[in-house]
Amino acid sequence: MQENPLFAEHHDGSPSIKAVILDYGKVLVRSPTPQEFSRMAKVLNVDFELFYRLWEASRGAYDRSDFTAEEYWLELAAQCNTSVDHKQIDILRKLEVEIWVHADPFMIDWLSQLHAAGIKTALLSNMPTDLMTYVLNHLPWMQEFTFKTFSAELRLIKPDPAIYRHTLDGLGVTAPETLFVDDRENNVQAAQALGMHAIQFHSIE
C-alpha cells in the first residue's frame, strides 16, 4: 500500500485511520457495460434507454427490501409497459447478479493489504437480497472484511446516517478514525457530515 498521510501515525503511535469502509458496486467491482445491461432490457423486450432509466430510479426501494425480487421485476415490467412471466423473472434475477460480480483486482489487492496491515475494513453496500446471497456464498474475498453491512438485511440504504452509524458500531471505531470510499457524491457527503474522511471513487488512479 502506498504511503498516505491518512494512515500516518500520531505521536502516541496510533494510526490516524483505524478502519476503511468500502462500497461494492463501481468500487470493488466494475460497472456493468451497456451491453450487459441490455441483456435485461432484451428479456423485457424494451428499449435500453427506457429500461436503464427506470431500473436506476427504482433501485432504492429494492435495495432496501421493500419488494421481493418477483414483486420488483413485475413492477419494473409494468413501468416499462410490458409484462414478464415467472421464467423470465428467474432469468432477470440471474442476469442482474452475473453483471455485478466482476471484481477489480487492484481494489481486492488493496483490501488484502489493508487486512494484512491490521486496518479494520467494512463493506457498506446498497444491495438487493439476490446479489447479497451470491457474494456471501461465492466471493472468497468477502472474508477479508472485518464487518459487512448490506442494505437488504438492515432495511436501510445510503445516504441514511443510520446505516453509517451501524457500520461504525460494527467496526468499533469513531467517524474521524474512518475512511469511506464510494462512487456516489451524495453518499460521500453523508459520510463527511458524520465526521468521516471520505473519497468519491472514480478510478484507481
XYZ file of N, CA, C and O in Angstrom:
820
model
N 0.849 -1.198 0.000
C 0.000 0.000 0.000
C 0.880 1.241 0.000
O 1.815 1.347 0.795
N 0.602 2.188 -0.872
C 1.389 3.406 -0.931
C 1.194 4.236 0.332
O 0.137 4.225 0.942
N 2.256 4.952 0.691
C 2.180 5.768 1.899
C 1.141 6.865 1.715
O 1.079 7.531 0.688
N 0.339 7.060 2.697
C -0.753 8.023 2.633
C -0.827 8.739 3.973
O -0.809 8.081 5.017
N -0.900 10.073 3.980
C -0.952 10.803 5.247
C -2.126 10.405 6.120
O -2.080 10.552 7.340
N -3.196 9.910 5.534
C -4.337 9.478 6.329
C -3.976 8.322 7.258
O -4.559 8.154 8.325
N -2.989 7.512 6.820
C -2.622 6.334 7.586
C -1.375 6.572 8.448
O -0.881 5.653 9.086
N -0.862 7.807 8.454
C 0.318 8.114 9.258
C 0.001 7.982 10.744
O -1.131 8.166 11.179
N 1.031 7.676 11.531
C 0.817 7.501 12.959
C 0.841 8.831 13.698
O 1.551 9.768 13.342
N 0.034 8.916 14.763
C 0.099 10.053 15.667
C 1.342 9.912 16.534
O 2.031 8.889 16.503
N 1.622 10.923 17.330
C 2.803 10.901 18.189
C 2.761 9.756 19.192
O 3.802 9.255 19.621
N 1.564 9.325 19.571
C 1.461 8.217 20.519
C 1.512 6.860 19.831
O 1.362 5.808 20.475
N 1.756 6.853 18.518
C 1.886 5.590 17.796
C 0.602 5.070 17.191
O 0.612 4.096 16.450
N -0.544 5.710 17.489
C -1.818 5.223 16.961
C -2.048 5.783 15.559
O -1.673 6.920 15.268
N -2.637 5.006 14.661
C -2.854 5.492 13.293
C -3.973 6.516 13.236
O -4.914 6.478 14.020
N -3.873 7.439 12.281
C -4.950 8.404 12.079
C -6.220 7.686 11.651
O -7.308 8.007 12.096
N -6.069 6.727 10.755
C -7.199 5.953 10.262
C -7.096 4.524 10.786
O -6.099 3.842 10.560
N -8.130 4.081 11.468
C -8.142 2.727 12.018
C -9.022 1.778 11.220
O -8.956 0.564 11.410
N -9.862 2.338 10.330
C -10.764 1.493 9.562
C -11.063 2.131 8.208
O -11.086 3.358 8.073
N -11.293 1.268 7.219
C -11.678 1.710 5.879
C -13.002 1.037 5.529
O -13.135 -0.183 5.652
N -13.976 1.845 5.122
C -15.299 1.334 4.722
C -15.431 1.506 3.220
O -15.251 2.607 2.688
N -15.741 0.409 2.534
C -15.786 0.412 1.078
C -17.173 0.084 0.543
O -17.850 -0.813 1.055
N -17.568 0.810 -0.489
C -18.769 0.470 -1.251
C -18.452 -0.742 -2.128
O -17.283 -1.090 -2.340
N -19.496 -1.382 -2.661
C -19.309 -2.562 -3.511
C -19.332 -2.193 -4.998
O -18.306 -2.210 -5.662
N -20.500 -1.840 -5.511
C -20.652 -1.580 -6.930
C -19.893 -0.359 -7.400
O -19.966 0.705 -6.805
N -19.111 -0.503 -8.482
C -18.315 0.559 -9.099
C -17.125 0.987 -8.247
O -16.472 1.974 -8.556
N -16.862 0.249 -7.173
C -15.666 0.471 -6.356
C -14.863 -0.830 -6.299
O -13.743 -0.896 -6.788
N -15.439 -1.858 -5.695
C -14.765 -3.154 -5.614
C -15.003 -4.002 -6.861
O -14.191 -4.868 -7.187
N -16.117 -3.767 -7.516
C -16.402 -4.453 -8.782
C -16.669 -3.399 -9.852
O -17.134 -2.302 -9.551
N -16.340 -3.747 -11.074
C -16.510 -2.781 -12.161
C -17.985 -2.580 -12.501
O -18.831 -3.435 -12.228
N -18.259 -1.433 -13.094
C -19.617 -1.147 -13.542
C -19.968 -2.037 -14.723
O -19.148 -2.246 -15.615
N -21.177 -2.600 -14.755
C -21.591 -3.377 -15.924
C -21.567 -2.512 -17.180
O -21.813 -1.311 -17.134
N -21.281 -3.129 -18.297
C -21.271 -2.421 -19.568
C -22.699 -2.236 -20.080
O -23.612 -2.968 -19.658
N -22.915 -1.288 -20.995
C -24.246 -1.159 -21.597
C -24.713 -2.459 -22.247
O -25.910 -2.776 -22.221
N -23.765 -3.205 -22.818
C -24.122 -4.484 -23.442
C -24.656 -5.476 -22.407
O -25.598 -6.234 -22.671
N -24.047 -5.466 -21.220
C -24.515 -6.362 -20.155
C -25.900 -5.946 -19.662
O -26.778 -6.794 -19.466
N -26.087 -4.648 -19.462
C -27.406 -4.156 -19.058
C -28.465 -4.460 -20.118
O -29.618 -4.776 -19.801
N -28.062 -4.380 -21.381
C -29.036 -4.562 -22.461
C -29.593 -5.978 -22.503
O -30.672 -6.207 -23.050
N -28.880 -6.936 -21.904
C -29.397 -8.312 -21.863
C -30.705 -8.360 -21.067
O -31.628 -9.100 -21.409
N -30.790 -7.545 -19.996
C -32.025 -7.497 -19.213
C -33.117 -6.771 -19.983
O -34.284 -7.170 -19.953
N -32.745 -5.704 -20.687
C -33.732 -4.971 -21.489
C -34.335 -5.878 -22.561
O -35.534 -5.800 -22.853
N -33.510 -6.756 -23.122
C -33.992 -7.661 -24.166
C -34.991 -8.676 -23.616
O -35.960 -9.035 -24.282
N -34.757 -9.153 -22.391
C -35.707 -10.079 -21.771
C -37.064 -9.398 -21.608
O -38.119 -10.002 -21.823
N -37.029 -8.122 -21.241
C -38.265 -7.351 -21.085
C -38.816 -6.870 -22.425
O -39.948 -6.370 -22.486
N -37.991 -6.983 -23.474
C -38.388 -6.545 -24.824
C -38.717 -5.049 -24.851
O -39.742 -4.621 -25.387
N -37.805 -4.266 -24.230
C -37.993 -2.814 -24.179
C -36.709 -2.112 -24.610
O -35.629 -2.705 -24.611
N -36.839 -0.854 -24.966
C -35.715 -0.014 -25.336
C -34.721 0.091 -24.180
O -35.116 0.254 -23.025
N -33.421 0.004 -24.496
C -32.388 0.016 -23.459
C -32.429 1.296 -22.626
O -32.338 1.249 -21.395
N -32.528 2.450 -23.273
C -32.509 3.714 -22.541
C -33.659 3.812 -21.557
O -33.490 4.259 -20.423
N -34.852 3.378 -21.970
C -36.008 3.377 -21.065
C -35.769 2.415 -19.908
O -36.012 2.763 -18.744
N -35.314 1.220 -20.228
C -35.055 0.236 -19.175
C -34.068 0.778 -18.151
O -34.316 0.722 -16.942
N -32.936 1.300 -18.630
C -31.891 1.738 -17.697
C -32.370 2.883 -16.824
O -32.093 2.912 -15.624
N -33.107 3.826 -17.401
C -33.621 4.960 -16.615
C -34.556 4.478 -15.510
O -34.436 4.901 -14.352
N -35.464 3.564 -15.837
C -36.405 3.056 -14.828
C -35.723 2.131 -13.832
O -36.037 2.138 -12.644
N -34.770 1.348 -14.310
C -34.004 0.460 -13.429
C -33.263 1.270 -12.372
O -33.345 0.977 -11.183
N -32.552 2.304 -12.799
C -31.760 3.108 -11.869
C -32.661 3.853 -10.879
O -32.335 3.952 -9.696
N -33.795 4.349 -11.347
C -34.706 5.102 -10.481
C -35.379 4.224 -9.439
O -35.834 4.722 -8.404
N -35.431 2.928 -9.686
C -36.170 2.025 -8.792
C -35.288 1.287 -7.793
O -35.787 0.498 -6.982
N -33.987 1.544 -7.805
C -33.079 0.721 -7.012
C -33.228 0.890 -5.513
O -33.072 -0.079 -4.752
N -33.485 2.111 -5.055
C -33.523 2.353 -3.611
C -34.475 1.438 -2.877
O -34.109 0.781 -1.896
N -35.700 1.360 -3.355
C -36.712 0.540 -2.683
C -36.355 -0.940 -2.728
O -36.576 -1.678 -1.763
N -35.787 -1.377 -3.849
C -35.407 -2.789 -3.985
C -34.211 -3.121 -3.091
O -34.183 -4.162 -2.418
N -33.214 -2.234 -3.072
C -32.046 -2.444 -2.210
C -32.434 -2.463 -0.732
O -31.753 -3.077 0.090
N -33.516 -1.765 -0.399
C -33.988 -1.688 0.988
C -34.934 -2.848 1.322
O -35.465 -2.938 2.427
N -35.163 -3.731 0.378
C -36.053 -4.892 0.558
C -37.502 -4.484 0.783
O -38.252 -5.184 1.473
N -37.909 -3.372 0.168
C -39.325 -3.005 0.218
C -40.160 -3.961 -0.634
O -41.370 -4.091 -0.411
N -39.506 -4.599 -1.622
C -40.167 -5.551 -2.509
C -39.401 -6.861 -2.521
O -38.184 -6.875 -2.327
N -40.100 -7.957 -2.767
C -39.420 -9.206 -3.088
C -38.882 -9.078 -4.512
O -39.274 -8.160 -5.260
N -38.017 -9.999 -4.902
C -37.470 -9.966 -6.261
C -38.583 -10.072 -7.301
O -38.600 -9.349 -8.301
N -39.533 -10.955 -7.068
C -40.625 -11.126 -8.025
C -41.472 -9.859 -8.116
O -41.827 -9.414 -9.220
N -41.792 -9.260 -6.959
C -42.575 -8.023 -6.966
C -41.836 -6.916 -7.701
O -42.436 -6.131 -8.447
N -40.523 -6.845 -7.487
C -39.730 -5.795 -8.116
C -39.775 -5.901 -9.639
O -40.044 -4.917 -10.338
N -39.511 -7.105 -10.167
C -39.454 -7.251 -11.617
C -40.828 -7.119 -12.254
O -40.950 -6.611 -13.384
N -41.862 -7.541 -11.571
C -43.215 -7.337 -12.094
C -43.537 -5.848 -12.179
O -44.118 -5.373 -13.160
N -43.153 -5.102 -11.138
C -43.406 -3.660 -11.119
C -42.581 -2.947 -12.181
O -43.084 -2.049 -12.875
N -41.320 -3.330 -12.327
C -40.480 -2.688 -13.334
C -41.004 -2.981 -14.741
O -41.023 -2.094 -15.600
N -41.458 -4.199 -14.962
C -42.047 -4.546 -16.261
C -43.280 -3.694 -16.534
O -43.468 -3.191 -17.659
N -44.111 -3.497 -15.519
C -45.306 -2.674 -15.677
C -44.935 -1.233 -16.021
O -45.578 -0.597 -16.872
N -43.896 -0.710 -15.374
C -43.439 0.650 -15.669
C -42.924 0.757 -17.103
O -43.012 1.817 -17.724
N -42.368 -0.343 -17.614
C -41.879 -0.385 -18.999
C -42.997 -0.679 -19.995
O -42.746 -0.835 -21.196
N -44.214 -0.784 -19.472
C -45.391 -1.072 -20.306
C -45.270 -2.425 -21.013
O -45.613 -2.576 -22.183
N -44.750 -3.415 -20.259
C -44.650 -4.765 -20.776
C -44.991 -5.727 -19.641
O -45.461 -5.296 -18.583
N -44.785 -7.006 -19.845
C -45.073 -7.984 -18.800
C -44.032 -9.094 -18.830
O -43.345 -9.292 -19.852
N -43.896 -9.814 -17.716
C -42.955 -10.929 -17.631
C -43.619 -12.084 -16.900
O -44.483 -11.885 -16.040
N -43.193 -13.296 -17.245
C -43.703 -14.466 -16.537
C -42.642 -14.940 -15.538
O -41.557 -14.347 -15.427
N -42.937 -16.004 -14.808
C -42.021 -16.473 -13.762
C -40.668 -16.900 -14.334
O -39.620 -16.657 -13.724
N -40.683 -17.517 -15.492
C -39.430 -17.951 -16.111
C -38.556 -16.754 -16.473
O -37.335 -16.755 -16.241
N -39.180 -15.713 -17.016
C -38.418 -14.507 -17.371
C -37.881 -13.806 -16.130
O -36.769 -13.267 -16.136
N -38.656 -13.807 -15.061
C -38.191 -13.206 -13.805
C -36.966 -13.944 -13.295
O -35.990 -13.318 -12.843
N -36.955 -15.257 -13.359
C -35.783 -16.033 -12.943
C -34.562 -15.663 -13.770
O -33.447 -15.534 -13.243
N -34.764 -15.477 -15.076
C -33.657 -15.093 -15.956
C -33.134 -13.710 -15.575
O -31.917 -13.483 -15.490
N -34.040 -12.759 -15.337
C -33.649 -11.396 -14.966
C -32.873 -11.381 -13.660
O -31.872 -10.663 -13.520
N -33.312 -12.170 -12.699
C -32.621 -12.226 -11.404
C -31.199 -12.755 -11.564
O -30.254 -12.225 -10.965
N -31.049 -13.772 -12.381
C -29.716 -14.348 -12.596
C -28.820 -13.392 -13.378
O -27.638 -13.239 -13.063
N -29.383 -12.743 -14.396
C -28.600 -11.797 -15.184
C -28.094 -10.649 -14.324
O -26.936 -10.227 -14.449
N -28.958 -10.129 -13.457
C -28.547 -8.985 -12.637
C -27.404 -9.349 -11.703
O -26.509 -8.541 -11.461
N -27.416 -10.544 -11.167
C -26.296 -10.980 -10.330
C -25.031 -11.115 -11.168
O -23.953 -10.636 -10.779
N -25.141 -11.739 -12.330
C -23.981 -12.005 -13.183
C -23.211 -10.743 -13.551
O -21.982 -10.759 -13.643
N -23.911 -9.651 -13.790
C -23.228 -8.439 -14.261
C -22.577 -7.638 -13.141
O -21.823 -6.704 -13.411
N -22.828 -8.022 -11.877
C -22.293 -7.255 -10.749
C -21.263 -8.026 -9.916
O -21.089 -7.752 -8.739
N -20.573 -8.974 -10.535
C -19.616 -9.762 -9.744
C -18.205 -9.758 -10.339
O -17.375 -10.587 -9.984
N -17.912 -8.790 -11.220
C -16.593 -8.723 -11.848
C -15.674 -7.821 -11.017
O -15.668 -6.603 -11.157
N -14.925 -8.452 -10.128
C -14.094 -7.708 -9.172
C -12.958 -6.973 -9.858
O -12.403 -7.432 -10.861
N -12.600 -5.812 -9.306
C -11.425 -5.063 -9.740
C -10.227 -5.645 -8.975
O -10.144 -5.478 -7.753
N -9.302 -6.314 -9.644
C -8.206 -6.979 -8.929
C -7.333 -6.029 -8.119
O -6.796 -6.412 -7.075
N -7.182 -4.795 -8.580
C -6.374 -3.828 -7.848
C -7.026 -3.450 -6.514
O -6.354 -3.333 -5.489
N -8.337 -3.285 -6.535
C -9.037 -2.946 -5.294
C -9.059 -4.137 -4.325
O -8.944 -3.961 -3.108
N -9.210 -5.335 -4.853
C -9.200 -6.521 -3.999
C -7.816 -6.703 -3.384
O -7.683 -7.091 -2.223
N -6.783 -6.393 -4.152
C -5.421 -6.457 -3.620
C -5.231 -5.431 -2.510
O -4.608 -5.715 -1.473
N -5.777 -4.224 -2.703
C -5.672 -3.189 -1.667
C -6.419 -3.617 -0.410
O -5.946 -3.405 0.705
N -7.564 -4.231 -0.589
C -8.328 -4.748 0.549
C -7.490 -5.755 1.335
O -7.447 -5.713 2.573
N -6.790 -6.633 0.635
C -5.928 -7.620 1.291
C -4.780 -6.944 2.032
O -4.403 -7.364 3.131
N -4.217 -5.896 1.418
C -3.123 -5.168 2.067
C -3.591 -4.474 3.341
O -2.881 -4.455 4.353
N -4.779 -3.886 3.291
C -5.335 -3.254 4.492
C -5.521 -4.290 5.594
O -5.174 -4.048 6.756
N -6.060 -5.428 5.219
C -6.291 -6.516 6.180
C -4.976 -6.955 6.810
O -4.869 -7.111 8.035
N -3.947 -7.135 5.976
C -2.641 -7.590 6.453
C -1.970 -6.554 7.355
O -1.212 -6.904 8.266
N -2.271 -5.275 7.091
C -1.665 -4.197 7.882
C -2.388 -3.946 9.204
O -1.990 -3.088 9.983
N -3.473 -4.686 9.450
C -4.199 -4.529 10.702
C -5.224 -3.414 10.686
O -5.745 -3.039 11.742
N -5.511 -2.876 9.494
C -6.558 -1.859 9.363
C -7.903 -2.584 9.272
O -8.086 -3.474 8.437
N -8.848 -2.216 10.105
C -10.180 -2.820 10.023
C -10.847 -2.400 8.713
O -10.648 -1.276 8.237
N -11.621 -3.297 8.142
C -12.313 -2.981 6.889
C -13.775 -3.397 6.978
O -14.119 -4.377 7.642
N -14.610 -2.625 6.303
C -16.042 -2.952 6.263
C -16.563 -2.751 4.856
O -16.090 -1.885 4.113
N -17.538 -3.559 4.507
C -18.304 -3.369 3.283
C -19.602 -2.676 3.671
O -20.263 -3.091 4.623
N -19.938 -1.601 2.953
C -21.202 -0.897 3.191
C -21.862 -0.708 1.832
O -21.457 0.137 1.032
N -22.873 -1.529 1.553
C -23.429 -1.553 0.206
C -24.942 -1.515 0.188
O -25.607 -2.204 0.962
N -25.474 -0.694 -0.726
C -26.884 -0.789 -1.102
C -26.985 -1.950 -2.086
O -26.547 -1.828 -3.230
N -27.547 -3.067 -1.634
C -27.508 -4.289 -2.430
C -28.755 -5.121 -2.172
O -29.098 -5.378 -1.019
N -29.429 -5.581 -3.237
C -30.617 -6.416 -3.038
C -30.246 -7.815 -2.547
O -29.094 -8.242 -2.641
N -31.237 -8.531 -2.059
C -31.006 -9.836 -1.444
C -30.365 -10.842 -2.393
O -29.469 -11.594 -1.987
N -30.797 -10.887 -3.659
C -30.230 -11.848 -4.606
C -28.715 -11.704 -4.715
O -27.976 -12.689 -4.652
N -28.253 -10.478 -4.885
C -26.817 -10.244 -5.035
C -26.091 -10.480 -3.722
O -25.001 -11.060 -3.699
N -26.677 -10.053 -2.619
C -26.077 -10.277 -1.300
C -25.839 -11.768 -1.054
O -24.754 -12.177 -0.619
N -26.831 -12.571 -1.352
C -26.716 -14.015 -1.152
C -25.591 -14.595 -2.000
O -24.805 -15.427 -1.530
N -25.489 -14.120 -3.236
C -24.446 -14.636 -4.121
C -23.052 -14.260 -3.618
O -22.172 -15.128 -3.527
N -22.833 -12.990 -3.321
C -21.477 -12.565 -2.959
C -21.007 -13.228 -1.666
O -19.820 -13.554 -1.520
N -21.922 -13.442 -0.738
C -21.542 -14.080 0.518
C -21.163 -15.541 0.329
O -20.322 -16.080 1.060
N -21.761 -16.187 -0.651
C -21.528 -17.618 -0.863
C -20.503 -17.950 -1.938
O -20.016 -19.086 -1.984
N -20.170 -16.966 -2.792
C -19.315 -17.293 -3.933
C -18.063 -16.427 -4.091
O -17.219 -16.751 -4.937
N -17.922 -15.360 -3.337
C -16.745 -14.496 -3.477
C -15.848 -14.654 -2.247
O -16.138 -14.099 -1.183
N -14.751 -15.400 -2.371
C -13.883 -15.674 -1.212
C -13.331 -14.422 -0.538
O -13.134 -14.408 0.683
N -13.115 -13.357 -1.323
C -12.525 -12.153 -0.732
C -13.467 -11.423 0.212
O -13.048 -10.506 0.930
N -14.713 -11.832 0.269
C -15.632 -11.268 1.263
C -15.149 -11.557 2.688
O -15.490 -10.843 3.632
N -14.351 -12.615 2.837
C -13.848 -12.981 4.161
C -12.804 -11.987 4.680
O -12.444 -12.022 5.862
N -12.296 -11.132 3.790
C -11.288 -10.142 4.202
C -11.883 -9.053 5.098
O -11.169 -8.402 5.852
N -13.193 -8.854 5.020
C -13.807 -7.757 5.752
C -13.968 -8.070 7.236
O -14.358 -9.178 7.607
N -13.714 -7.053 8.051
C -13.958 -7.167 9.483
C -15.456 -7.172 9.765
O -15.932 -7.856 10.683
N -16.193 -6.404 8.973
C -17.631 -6.242 9.195
C -18.300 -5.953 7.857
O -17.701 -5.333 6.980
N -19.526 -6.412 7.708
C -20.256 -6.197 6.454
C -21.659 -5.669 6.747
O -22.358 -6.216 7.595
N -22.040 -4.615 6.019
C -23.378 -4.039 6.124
C -24.057 -4.096 4.767
O -23.553 -3.529 3.789
N -25.185 -4.790 4.715
C -25.971 -4.879 3.482
C -27.321 -4.206 3.709
O -28.015 -4.505 4.688
N -27.699 -3.350 2.782
C -28.961 -2.620 2.912
C -30.157 -3.558 3.001
O -31.099 -3.305 3.754
N -30.124 -4.638 2.216
C -31.255 -5.563 2.185
C -31.489 -6.218 3.547
O -32.629 -6.525 3.903
N -30.413 -6.410 4.289
C -30.505 -7.038 5.605
C -30.973 -6.042 6.660
O -31.783 -6.364 7.527
N -30.455 -4.817 6.556
C -30.717 -3.801 7.572
C -32.001 -3.022 7.300
O -32.518 -2.353 8.199
N -32.504 -3.101 6.069
C -33.683 -2.351 5.632
C -33.434 -0.837 5.677
O -34.326 -0.047 5.928
N -32.179 -0.463 5.406
C -31.766 0.932 5.304
C -30.853 1.064 4.095
O -30.160 0.110 3.737
N -30.841 2.242 3.471
C -29.926 2.470 2.358
C -29.152 3.767 2.574
O -29.605 4.690 3.250
N -27.941 3.803 1.994
C -27.202 5.061 1.948
C -28.003 6.046 1.094
O -28.631 5.624 0.119
N -28.038 7.326 1.453
C -27.201 8.003 2.435
C -27.843 8.201 3.821
O -27.507 9.172 4.510
N -28.723 7.330 4.251
C -29.312 7.431 5.587
C -28.199 7.344 6.641
O -27.436 6.370 6.655
N -28.061 8.343 7.511
C -26.986 8.312 8.510
C -26.984 7.053 9.371
O -25.918 6.606 9.822
N -28.139 6.451 9.585
C -28.230 5.273 10.453
C -27.417 4.101 9.919
O -26.866 3.315 10.703
N -27.315 3.963 8.598
C -26.577 2.825 8.047
C -25.073 3.008 8.224
O -24.326 2.032 8.401
N -24.626 4.262 8.230
C -23.215 4.542 8.504
C -22.895 4.282 9.981
O -21.869 3.688 10.305
N -23.791 4.729 10.855
C -23.567 4.521 12.290
C -23.551 3.033 12.628
O -22.763 2.589 13.473
N -24.421 2.273 11.977
C -24.437 0.818 12.190
C -23.075 0.217 11.841
O -22.569 -0.659 12.564
N -22.482 0.679 10.755
C -21.194 0.151 10.315
C -20.073 0.579 11.259
O -19.190 -0.222 11.595
N -20.095 1.827 11.684
C -19.097 2.295 12.653
C -19.176 1.489 13.940
O -18.143 1.082 14.502
N -20.388 1.253 14.420
C -20.572 0.463 15.640
C -20.050 -0.959 15.443
O -19.422 -1.538 16.341
N -20.311 -1.520 14.276
C -19.849 -2.876 14.000
C -18.332 -2.986 13.960
O -17.773 -4.017 14.352
N -17.685 -1.927 13.510
C -16.221 -1.896 13.470
C -15.620 -1.523 14.816
O -14.444 -1.810 15.077
N -16.399 -0.851 15.657
C -15.887 -0.392 16.943
C -14.948 0.787 16.809
O -13.957 0.894 17.542
N -15.260 1.694 15.880
C -14.426 2.877 15.654
C -15.305 4.123 15.632
O -16.530 4.038 15.488
N -14.662 5.278 15.728
C -15.374 6.543 15.615
C -15.306 7.040 14.175
O -14.466 6.580 13.388
N -16.168 7.976 13.843
C -16.188 8.521 12.477
C -14.839 9.120 12.064
O -14.352 8.841 10.956
N -14.168 9.938 12.910
C -12.890 10.525 12.487
C -11.769 9.499 12.292
O -10.743 9.829 11.688
N -11.958 8.290 12.790
C -10.942 7.243 12.640
C -11.157 6.421 11.364
O -10.473 5.430 11.146
N -12.105 6.879 10.530
C -12.561 6.051 9.415
C -12.423 6.754 8.077
O -12.666 7.954 7.948
N -12.025 5.972 7.071
C -12.024 6.433 5.680
C -13.133 5.698 4.941
O -13.216 4.467 4.989
N -13.976 6.438 4.243
C -15.090 5.877 3.487
C -14.866 6.131 2.008
O -14.517 7.236 1.599
N -15.074 5.093 1.175
C -14.873 5.205 -0.271
C -16.146 4.747 -0.984
O -16.603 3.617 -0.785
N -16.708 5.615 -1.823
C -17.953 5.328 -2.520
C -17.937 6.080 -3.843
O -17.312 7.140 -3.954
N -18.646 5.562 -4.842
C -18.657 6.226 -6.146
C -19.689 7.348 -6.245
O -19.614 8.167 -7.156
N -20.644 7.410 -5.309
C -21.715 8.411 -5.399
C -21.443 9.602 -4.474
O -21.192 9.426 -3.282
N -21.559 10.789 -5.047
C -21.242 12.008 -4.307
C -22.129 12.182 -3.077
O -21.645 12.583 -2.013
N -23.442 11.893 -3.207
C -24.318 12.103 -2.050
C -23.981 11.151 -0.901
O -24.121 11.513 0.274
N -23.504 9.947 -1.208
C -23.092 9.027 -0.152
C -21.818 9.501 0.537
O -21.667 9.362 1.759
N -20.915 10.062 -0.247
C -19.673 10.613 0.305
C -19.989 11.806 1.200
O -19.441 11.936 2.309
N -20.862 12.673 0.757
C -21.226 13.858 1.557
C -21.888 13.457 2.870
O -21.652 14.081 3.908
N -22.706 12.415 2.852
C -23.357 11.942 4.078
C -22.321 11.428 5.063
O -22.436 11.666 6.280
N -21.305 10.740 4.574
C -20.234 10.251 5.444
C -19.445 11.413 6.039
O -19.123 11.419 7.235
N -19.150 12.403 5.222
C -18.409 13.580 5.700
C -19.209 14.336 6.753
O -18.649 14.861 7.725
N -20.517 14.396 6.581
C -21.372 15.086 7.552
C -21.325 14.428 8.923
O -21.546 15.093 9.947
N -21.015 13.134 8.947
C -20.891 12.416 10.219
C -19.487 12.505 10.805
O -19.232 11.988 11.892
N -18.573 13.148 10.067
C -17.212 13.319 10.564
C -16.202 12.331 10.020
O -15.053 12.289 10.477
N -16.609 11.531 9.032
C -15.700 10.554 8.446
C -14.854 11.202 7.345
O -15.289 12.146 6.694
N -13.639 10.696 7.158
C -12.882 11.023 5.961
C -13.567 10.285 4.821
O -13.955 9.119 4.976
N -13.707 10.911 3.677
C -14.431 10.250 2.596
C -13.884 10.659 1.240
O -13.516 11.816 1.031
N -13.843 9.680 0.337
C -13.323 9.887 -1.016
C -14.352 9.394 -2.013
O -14.886 8.284 -1.861
N -14.639 10.212 -3.027
C -15.502 9.744 -4.106
C -14.623 8.986 -5.102
O -13.670 9.531 -5.651
N -14.964 7.724 -5.340
C -14.164 6.866 -6.219
C -14.523 7.111 -7.675
O -15.692 7.059 -8.057
N -13.489 7.359 -8.488
C -13.664 7.490 -9.931
C -12.871 6.408 -10.672
O -13.343 5.847 -11.644
N -11.657 6.162 -10.190
C -10.792 5.161 -10.794
C -9.664 4.859 -9.815
O -9.493 5.551 -8.815
N -8.871 3.819 -10.127
C -7.708 3.502 -9.293
C -6.769 4.694 -9.224
O -6.241 5.054 -8.175
N -6.560 5.328 -10.359
C -5.645 6.483 -10.417
C -6.121 7.612 -9.516
O -5.319 8.267 -8.855
